[in-house]
Every structure is written in C-alpha cells, then in structure tokens.
XYZ file of C-alpha atoms in Angstrom:
466
model
C 31.510 98.168 -242.948
C 31.236 94.467 -244.655
C 27.971 94.021 -246.690
C 27.246 91.015 -244.802
C 26.731 92.785 -241.790
C 23.917 94.497 -243.032
C 22.203 91.694 -244.768
C 23.502 88.588 -243.945
C 21.487 86.043 -245.736
C 22.414 88.185 -249.297
C 25.649 86.621 -249.736
C 27.712 84.696 -248.041
C 30.858 86.553 -246.148
C 34.437 86.957 -247.260
C 36.223 83.880 -245.373
C 38.482 84.886 -242.984
C 41.619 82.534 -243.297
C 41.592 79.604 -241.659
C 44.583 77.776 -239.959
C 44.910 74.990 -237.603
C 42.167 72.673 -237.953
C 40.381 74.837 -240.458
C 38.022 76.387 -238.111
C 39.953 79.002 -235.936
C 41.301 82.278 -237.630
C 44.903 82.581 -236.031
C 45.619 86.168 -236.797
C 43.116 87.399 -234.890
C 44.836 88.353 -231.450
C 42.792 87.814 -228.127
C 43.664 91.106 -227.171
C 43.051 93.441 -230.297
C 40.924 91.341 -232.418
C 38.947 93.430 -234.588
C 35.435 94.457 -233.687
C 34.253 96.636 -236.068
C 34.683 93.731 -238.795
C 33.549 90.252 -236.709
C 31.083 91.328 -234.249
C 27.671 92.953 -234.614
C 28.172 94.695 -231.817
C 30.739 97.185 -231.224
C 32.528 99.285 -228.259
C 32.151 102.759 -229.530
C 31.783 106.406 -227.486
C 27.911 107.383 -226.893
C 26.648 103.941 -227.194
C 25.948 100.785 -224.852
C 28.362 98.258 -224.729
C 26.945 94.764 -225.087
C 30.207 93.316 -224.962
C 31.187 92.776 -221.295
C 31.440 88.960 -220.040
C 34.740 87.418 -218.988
C 34.809 83.563 -219.619
C 33.763 83.153 -216.472
C 30.693 84.705 -216.093
C 29.917 83.309 -219.850
C 30.887 80.211 -218.152
C 27.718 80.697 -215.570
C 25.153 81.810 -218.279
C 25.974 78.875 -220.265
C 25.469 76.889 -217.530
C 22.261 78.804 -216.208
C 20.853 78.585 -220.111
C 20.859 74.391 -219.368
C 20.692 73.575 -216.081
C 16.936 74.502 -215.615
C 13.871 72.631 -216.414
C 16.015 69.917 -217.655
C 17.370 68.235 -215.207
C 14.086 68.123 -213.398
C 12.684 66.087 -215.612
C 15.500 63.309 -215.925
C 14.723 61.309 -212.617
C 11.226 60.661 -214.521
C 12.866 59.690 -217.778
C 14.866 57.003 -215.918
C 11.660 55.852 -214.836
C 10.953 54.663 -218.222
C 14.191 54.025 -220.186
C 15.797 52.663 -216.521
C 19.222 54.429 -215.037
C 21.473 52.155 -217.102
C 20.568 53.240 -220.910
C 19.383 56.932 -218.798
C 23.173 57.505 -218.176
C 24.576 56.220 -221.138
C 21.952 58.568 -223.185
C 23.084 61.802 -220.930
C 26.853 61.529 -221.883
C 25.772 60.680 -225.450
C 23.780 63.850 -226.000
C 25.829 65.838 -223.357
C 29.058 64.893 -225.754
C 27.210 65.386 -229.267
C 26.006 68.708 -228.210
C 28.928 69.808 -226.709
C 30.611 69.370 -229.985
C 28.661 70.910 -232.080
C 28.418 74.281 -229.359
C 32.009 74.535 -230.703
C 31.394 73.874 -234.385
C 29.023 76.790 -233.819
C 31.717 78.922 -232.361
C 33.845 78.012 -234.986
C 31.696 79.146 -237.739
C 31.011 82.310 -236.075
C 34.856 82.861 -235.866
C 35.169 81.885 -239.130
C 32.850 84.031 -240.903
C 31.893 87.739 -240.643
C 28.738 89.325 -238.869
C 27.221 85.907 -237.586
C 25.470 86.685 -234.569
C 23.068 83.772 -234.322
C 22.267 80.519 -235.741
C 20.146 81.935 -238.405
C 23.279 84.290 -239.621
C 24.425 80.897 -240.170
C 22.106 80.074 -241.856
C 21.820 82.268 -243.846
C 25.709 81.807 -245.062
C 24.665 78.435 -245.594
C 21.577 78.611 -247.614
C 20.306 82.403 -247.940
C 17.656 84.451 -247.508
C 15.263 81.168 -246.960
C 17.443 79.282 -244.213
C 17.668 82.184 -242.535
C 13.721 82.451 -241.895
C 13.700 78.981 -240.725
C 15.994 79.269 -238.921
C 15.203 82.189 -237.048
C 11.579 80.500 -236.930
C 12.633 77.583 -234.733
C 15.284 79.473 -232.611
C 12.184 81.744 -231.878
C 9.817 78.963 -231.173
C 12.516 76.647 -229.108
C 12.791 79.401 -226.487
C 9.100 80.391 -226.387
C 7.925 77.352 -225.727
C 10.940 76.731 -223.454
C 9.975 79.758 -221.235
C 6.639 78.280 -221.060
C 7.581 75.546 -219.368
C 9.872 77.692 -216.781
C 6.860 79.612 -216.425
C 4.726 75.909 -215.538
C 7.563 74.897 -212.784
C 7.663 78.262 -211.074
C 3.916 78.289 -211.114
C 3.842 75.008 -209.616
C 6.005 75.721 -207.091
C 4.173 79.063 -205.784
C 1.247 77.201 -205.741
C 2.719 74.080 -203.794
C 3.901 77.460 -201.453
C 0.557 79.203 -201.113
C -0.606 75.627 -200.731
C -3.166 75.895 -203.454
C -4.903 78.881 -202.735
C -4.695 80.206 -205.394
C -5.618 79.476 -209.088
C -2.418 78.391 -211.226
C -3.207 80.839 -214.110
C -2.791 83.547 -211.802
C 0.808 81.924 -210.494
C 1.802 81.963 -214.336
C 0.897 85.385 -214.886
C 3.104 86.259 -211.550
C 6.083 84.078 -213.411
C 5.545 85.795 -216.644
C 5.191 89.395 -215.307
C 8.901 88.985 -213.160
C 9.930 87.487 -216.164
C 9.449 90.303 -218.715
C 10.512 93.215 -216.429
C 14.213 91.335 -215.413
C 14.775 90.321 -218.728
C 14.584 93.695 -220.280
C 17.763 94.546 -218.655
C 19.489 95.061 -222.088
C 23.378 93.446 -221.421
C 24.199 89.876 -220.570
C 26.856 91.739 -218.736
C 24.221 92.934 -216.124
C 22.246 90.180 -215.775
C 25.307 87.960 -214.777
C 25.131 88.346 -211.216
C 21.178 87.693 -210.956
C 22.520 84.205 -213.252
C 25.126 83.387 -210.640
C 21.807 83.805 -207.895
C 19.407 82.081 -209.946
C 22.400 79.408 -210.484
C 22.607 78.700 -207.062
C 18.910 78.407 -206.408
C 18.113 76.384 -208.337
C 21.363 74.232 -207.633
C 20.471 74.150 -204.214
C 16.921 73.368 -204.386
C 18.134 70.366 -206.739
C 20.316 68.649 -203.888
C 18.385 69.717 -201.300
C 15.221 67.296 -203.100
C 18.333 64.660 -203.669
C 19.964 64.674 -200.218
C 15.436 64.914 -198.733
C 14.744 61.576 -200.837
C 17.230 59.664 -199.126
C 16.112 60.321 -195.758
C 12.358 60.009 -196.137
C 10.647 56.752 -195.702
C 8.918 56.576 -198.868
C 8.436 58.754 -201.799
C 5.494 61.801 -201.334
C 3.350 59.828 -204.364
C 3.942 56.569 -202.468
C 1.636 54.907 -201.225
C 1.735 56.288 -197.284
C 1.135 53.068 -195.445
C 2.068 49.340 -196.147
C 4.621 47.640 -197.860
C 5.424 49.126 -201.620
C 7.920 48.441 -204.347
C 9.813 51.403 -205.709
C 10.263 49.769 -209.098
C 13.712 51.336 -209.689
C 14.893 49.373 -213.214
C 18.426 49.256 -214.454
C 17.311 49.028 -217.837
C 13.734 49.674 -218.954
C 11.876 47.939 -221.485
C 9.362 51.227 -223.120
C 7.545 50.820 -226.048
C 8.526 53.069 -229.035
C 6.780 56.130 -228.292
C 7.258 55.761 -223.956
C 10.982 55.804 -224.936
C 11.511 57.983 -227.298
C 9.984 60.639 -225.331
C 12.244 59.634 -222.733
C 15.196 59.782 -224.413
C 14.300 63.286 -225.490
C 13.770 64.905 -222.457
C 17.168 63.907 -221.584
C 18.269 65.099 -224.604
C 16.396 68.433 -224.113
C 18.641 69.333 -221.177
C 21.415 70.253 -223.039
C 19.205 71.782 -225.795
C 19.938 75.346 -225.089
C 23.621 75.318 -227.226
C 21.764 77.613 -229.980
C 21.720 80.242 -227.328
C 25.597 80.469 -227.090
C 26.051 82.028 -230.233
C 24.419 85.425 -229.225
C 26.753 84.691 -225.632
C 29.726 84.889 -227.292
C 28.602 88.165 -229.202
C 28.972 89.598 -226.305
C 32.209 88.509 -224.547
C 35.134 90.571 -224.207
C 37.031 87.966 -226.063
C 35.217 85.623 -228.370
C 38.314 83.546 -228.850
C 37.649 82.615 -225.000
C 34.924 80.845 -225.558
C 35.793 77.495 -225.742
C 37.135 77.531 -221.801
C 33.270 78.477 -221.048
C 31.896 75.856 -223.095
C 34.088 72.904 -221.845
C 33.848 73.822 -218.130
C 30.074 74.271 -218.423
C 29.025 71.444 -219.929
C 31.523 69.140 -217.988
C 29.969 70.578 -215.218
C 26.546 70.223 -216.473
C 27.090 66.051 -217.203
C 28.299 65.843 -213.945
C 25.088 67.358 -211.783
C 22.843 65.546 -214.458
C 24.184 62.309 -213.959
C 24.527 62.532 -209.838
C 21.563 64.194 -209.526
C 18.921 62.021 -211.831
C 20.654 58.770 -210.550
C 19.953 59.414 -206.837
C 16.437 60.953 -206.906
C 15.552 57.949 -208.972
C 16.836 55.236 -207.212
C 15.396 56.452 -203.846
C 11.981 57.442 -205.343
C 11.774 54.624 -208.565
C 8.316 54.974 -210.425
C 6.743 57.415 -207.917
C 9.669 60.154 -208.757
C 7.801 63.484 -209.303
C 7.785 65.589 -212.797
C 9.116 68.509 -211.750
C 11.619 66.351 -209.701
C 11.448 68.934 -206.778
C 8.075 67.502 -205.980
C 9.579 63.831 -204.746
C 10.392 64.403 -201.665
C 6.919 66.083 -200.688
C 5.844 67.320 -197.401
C 8.039 70.104 -196.293
C 11.453 69.125 -198.225
C 9.363 70.062 -201.244
C 8.084 73.679 -199.920
C 11.733 74.288 -198.899
C 13.096 73.330 -202.427
C 10.291 75.220 -204.352
C 10.611 78.374 -202.087
C 14.919 78.515 -202.819
C 14.260 77.425 -206.717
C 12.326 80.774 -206.974
C 14.963 82.972 -208.344
C 15.981 80.035 -210.131
C 13.317 79.377 -212.293
C 12.715 83.455 -212.873
C 16.230 83.515 -214.129
C 15.850 80.645 -216.832
C 12.779 81.781 -218.557
C 14.701 85.365 -218.082
C 17.734 84.236 -219.816
C 15.404 82.842 -222.856
C 13.291 85.905 -223.125
C 16.123 87.844 -222.874
C 18.429 85.970 -225.934
C 15.207 85.700 -228.238
C 14.583 89.038 -228.059
C 18.208 89.949 -229.215
C 17.827 87.870 -232.004
C 14.648 90.143 -232.847
C 16.508 93.373 -231.501
C 19.672 92.432 -233.951
C 17.546 91.115 -236.780
C 15.717 94.381 -237.026
C 17.971 96.995 -235.563
C 21.398 95.261 -237.439
C 23.851 98.200 -238.726
C 21.384 100.743 -237.672
C 22.733 103.460 -235.642
C 19.664 102.564 -233.036
C 21.237 99.027 -232.439
C 23.285 100.140 -229.060
C 21.682 103.478 -229.070
C 19.211 104.751 -226.196
C 16.636 105.993 -228.786
C 13.069 105.554 -228.892
C 13.584 103.112 -231.941
C 15.774 100.738 -229.918
C 13.781 100.928 -226.608
C 10.764 100.332 -228.494
C 11.939 97.308 -230.720
C 13.497 95.973 -227.489
C 10.667 96.268 -225.021
C 8.089 94.850 -228.009
C 10.250 92.086 -228.213
C 10.737 90.997 -224.774
C 6.915 91.891 -223.585
C 5.763 90.247 -227.013
C 7.604 86.693 -226.456
C 6.785 86.857 -222.745
C 2.984 86.850 -223.925
C 3.185 84.038 -226.393
C 4.865 82.206 -223.916
C 2.112 82.601 -221.162
C -0.059 81.260 -223.610
C 1.948 78.079 -224.165
C 2.243 77.432 -220.686
C -1.552 77.822 -220.441
C -2.357 75.548 -223.386
C 0.029 72.661 -222.824
C -0.057 72.951 -219.043
C 1.992 68.973 -218.379
C 5.822 69.982 -217.924
C 7.180 66.577 -218.911
C 5.389 66.632 -222.438
C 6.264 70.301 -223.144
C 10.093 69.239 -222.488
C 10.067 66.459 -224.919
C 7.909 68.839 -227.537
C 10.770 71.379 -227.139
C 13.423 68.948 -227.102
C 11.912 67.129 -230.446
C 10.385 69.772 -232.506
C 12.891 72.780 -231.850
C 16.637 71.490 -230.168
C 16.996 68.422 -232.737
C 17.117 71.016 -235.969
C 19.051 74.081 -233.865
C 21.004 71.486 -231.639
C 22.240 68.683 -234.793
C 21.118 69.230 -237.601
C 22.073 73.193 -238.033
C 25.310 72.333 -236.511
C 26.030 69.330 -238.565
C 25.464 71.444 -241.924
C 28.084 73.944 -240.472
C 30.708 71.398 -240.179
C 30.251 69.962 -243.541
C 30.283 73.310 -245.239
C 33.505 74.506 -243.369
C 34.835 71.609 -244.308
C 33.607 71.430 -248.332
C 36.535 70.226 -250.617
C 38.259 68.629 -247.882
C 36.016 65.865 -247.051
C 38.590 63.094 -248.768
C 41.923 64.631 -247.570
C 42.184 61.821 -244.880
C 41.069 59.262 -242.926
C 40.214 62.213 -239.799
C 38.062 64.266 -242.222
C 36.830 61.618 -244.075
C 35.187 60.208 -240.340
C 34.372 63.471 -239.480
C 31.786 64.043 -242.464
C 30.604 60.741 -241.556
C 29.852 61.864 -238.035
C 28.486 65.107 -239.280
C 26.150 63.441 -241.675
C 25.030 60.926 -239.863
C 24.135 63.747 -236.344
C 21.790 64.948 -239.260
C 19.884 61.888 -239.916
C 19.669 61.377 -236.283
C 18.685 65.044 -235.892
C 15.905 64.623 -238.532
C 14.618 61.327 -237.068
C 14.482 62.796 -233.663
C 12.459 65.857 -235.340
C 10.181 63.850 -236.905
C 9.437 60.713 -234.726
C 9.894 62.587 -231.680
C 8.002 65.357 -232.076
C 5.069 62.759 -233.329
C 5.496 60.699 -230.157
C 5.430 63.400 -227.893
C 2.406 64.863 -229.820
C 0.593 61.512 -229.154
C 1.562 61.213 -225.922
C -0.209 64.675 -224.858
C -3.396 63.337 -226.801
C -3.491 59.847 -224.914
C -2.975 62.286 -221.486
C -5.580 64.049 -222.764
C -7.973 61.400 -223.401
C -7.137 59.404 -219.945
C -7.928 62.719 -218.193
C -3.915 62.625 -216.147
C -3.726 66.281 -217.521
C -5.745 69.219 -216.417
C -7.297 71.613 -219.498
C -6.051 74.141 -220.565
C -6.272 77.467 -218.897
C -7.599 75.984 -216.080
C -7.086 76.176 -212.453
C -5.693 72.484 -212.207
C-alpha cells in the first residue's frame, strides 16, 4: 500500500514511468493492470465491487452527466448572442472541455491513488489546494442538483396544472433523488441512467419537432402578426453576453465528475473511447436541438426550453422528461457523495464494506447533499441564472483552470523541448487566464443579473409557490 493512497495531500506520489506523449503509462496492461497499486477501489473477496463499468455504460453515464439541464438553456442563450456565435461557442467550449477531460484522465493514470479532482490538486499543491478543489467540486454539484430540482419541479407543476405549490414539488424531487442516489455503485445505476438519458433526449426531441409544427411559440402573442426576432449575430451588452456564453459553457461543465467515473471502470484505460464518443454525440445534439428550437421560437423561447411549444406538447415533454431529471440529479448527488465517502473512509476497512460506519457515512452524504441542494433550489428559484452561476463560479475553475494546471504539472521540464510542447504550454496558460476571467467576471455578471431580475420583479421570491 502506497502512502499517497492514504493521504493524497501529504506528498506527491511516486511517478509511474511515462511513455509516448508523456501521459499514459504503457506498462499497465489493459487486462492485468495492478488494481491495488493504482486504484482506490479494489476487487477483493467480501467487499463491494465498485469497478463494474464497461466503456459503453461509462459513455452513457458521461453523456447523461452533461446532457441534462444545460441543453435546456441553450436556445435562450442563442436568443442573446445569436445562433452563429452560439454554435461557435458550443464548438469551442466542447473542444476545450473534451481536451481537458482527457488531461484529467492522463493525470490520474500517471499518479497513484488519484480518485478525483481534489486528489489531483493535492498532488500539485498540497493539502490547501486539496481543500479548495474539493470545496469547489462539492459546491458545483450541490448547485447543479438544485438546478435539476428546479427543472423537475416546474415540470411536475405543469403536469398538475399549477394546483400544488412549487415548494412541494421540489421536495418530492429531492426525496426521489436521495432515494435513488443512495444506490452505492455506478454499475447498478447504469441501467437507470440509460432510461434517464432516453427520457430527456426524447422529451427534447418532442419539443424540437413540436416547435416546427405549431403556428407560434407559447410565449408569443396569440393573435395578430408578430416577429420571432431571430438573429444570426447578436449585439448584447457585456453582462447579458457573458451570462449567455457561460450558460453554453455549463452544458459541458460536468467533466470534473469524469474522474470518479474512471475509478469505477473495469478497465480505466478504455476511458478515452467513452469520452470521445459521448462528447462528440453531446456536441451534435446541442447544436442541432438548440438551433432548431431557437430558429422556430426566436425571442419567445422559454427557459427551460421544454416549455417553448406550450399546450399539450409541453405537458407531454415534461411528463416524459421526469425520469431524466431524476437521474440527472441522482448522478450529481451520487458522485458528490462518493467524493465524501472516499475522502472520509479512504484506505480504511469501511470503504467497501457493509459496516455501520460505511452506511452511516454514505447515507449521511447523500441525504445531506440533497438537503443543501433543496435549499439552493428554493433560494435561487430561476433556472437560467442558476445555470450561469454554476458555469462561472464552479465549472470554470474545475473544468478549465485546474485541468490546465495538471497539464503544466505533467509537462514540467519539457515546455521548451519542442515547438509542439511550447504550443501546448501556451494553450494551458491561455486556458488558465480564460478560466479565471470567466470565474471572476462571470460570477459578477450572473449575480448582477440575479439582482436586476429581483429588482424588476421578473422572478419570484425565495421559498414561494410562484
């Protein structure tokens, strides 16, 4: 047992010999790699086996982690920046987050005992860096789960014709999430993830088809002539433009959760197949769905976009999307709770056992995170602004800044060895600056947008039935 596995923040682990591009260890055979030396979870008799995912099931989980509330905010972001810049931003954000997801994979394959982004930060910066990264990771998925609760609560309210208070629906969403998220392994959640992905994909597809068939969007004037106001290139102000760009970025913002998913794969070296297939399909869906809904709804697009067609189509879409919303929140709560489980019980006999300590830690984590997410959902009860806050305050540092630092850390000493390495180093430095800008400026603009929305009365108050 390596000392780093017990306390990853205490010292940098022994480096595994690197080859090829300097990231992947060629000495680990895909069928016989040393689980005990390189993975937090082991496969020993009498213990719960967490490592049960093949790459196909992993790909579905990766796609479901991203294809969630983010896709529902894309058309409204297009209405601000225009569909031309919107598509370009989606391609750029998708390419960057996919590249840095691969960097995160490469980092955990190179250093022993790395389970999550906080462990990686500990390797680079010690205990303080671990606490900061871990706090950001938890905050991200608490806020994200809150956005999932908002989407699900809105859907349930529409299905009930507004007869029940939104707070009650949010509580129901939280209860369902806590129950399903308490299933301990991703392998056992995989089938439900398939159902959840098919659910929300079908719901969005119904809306895409529906908006092309109705005479006018639900939010448009129902009589007389009207103009959709579709723009190819928008001219928003700084606050509105940056908020929209961050909403698009948030659609790819789940990549920090990919590291814990790798930890539960049978063969971690097969992760790139899961990564590239899921991210490619994700980008294609975002561009196709977002563009069609915006072109047919224009400035009258709803957020979440499932409400854009209105009437019966809206109810059908929300009804079908319920399992998808539940599984989205479930995965986020599950992975945040798994982070706490590993952090608290790492290298102890309780990590993979059925002991009271294990179950108390696990259930306490899932229930506690769910409660915090419920409070967030009621305190910030508006969808697009919460997505923007997640993208700027949380996703920018964890998707861009920390992974770029991982790249620089792995390449230290070779930055000037070739023009290619110099270019890679420049890319990492640019990404760090970009991530810090999005974090600082984006958080400011999102908070300012929230304040403006409250002052103008366009959103309801906290813990209300609005």
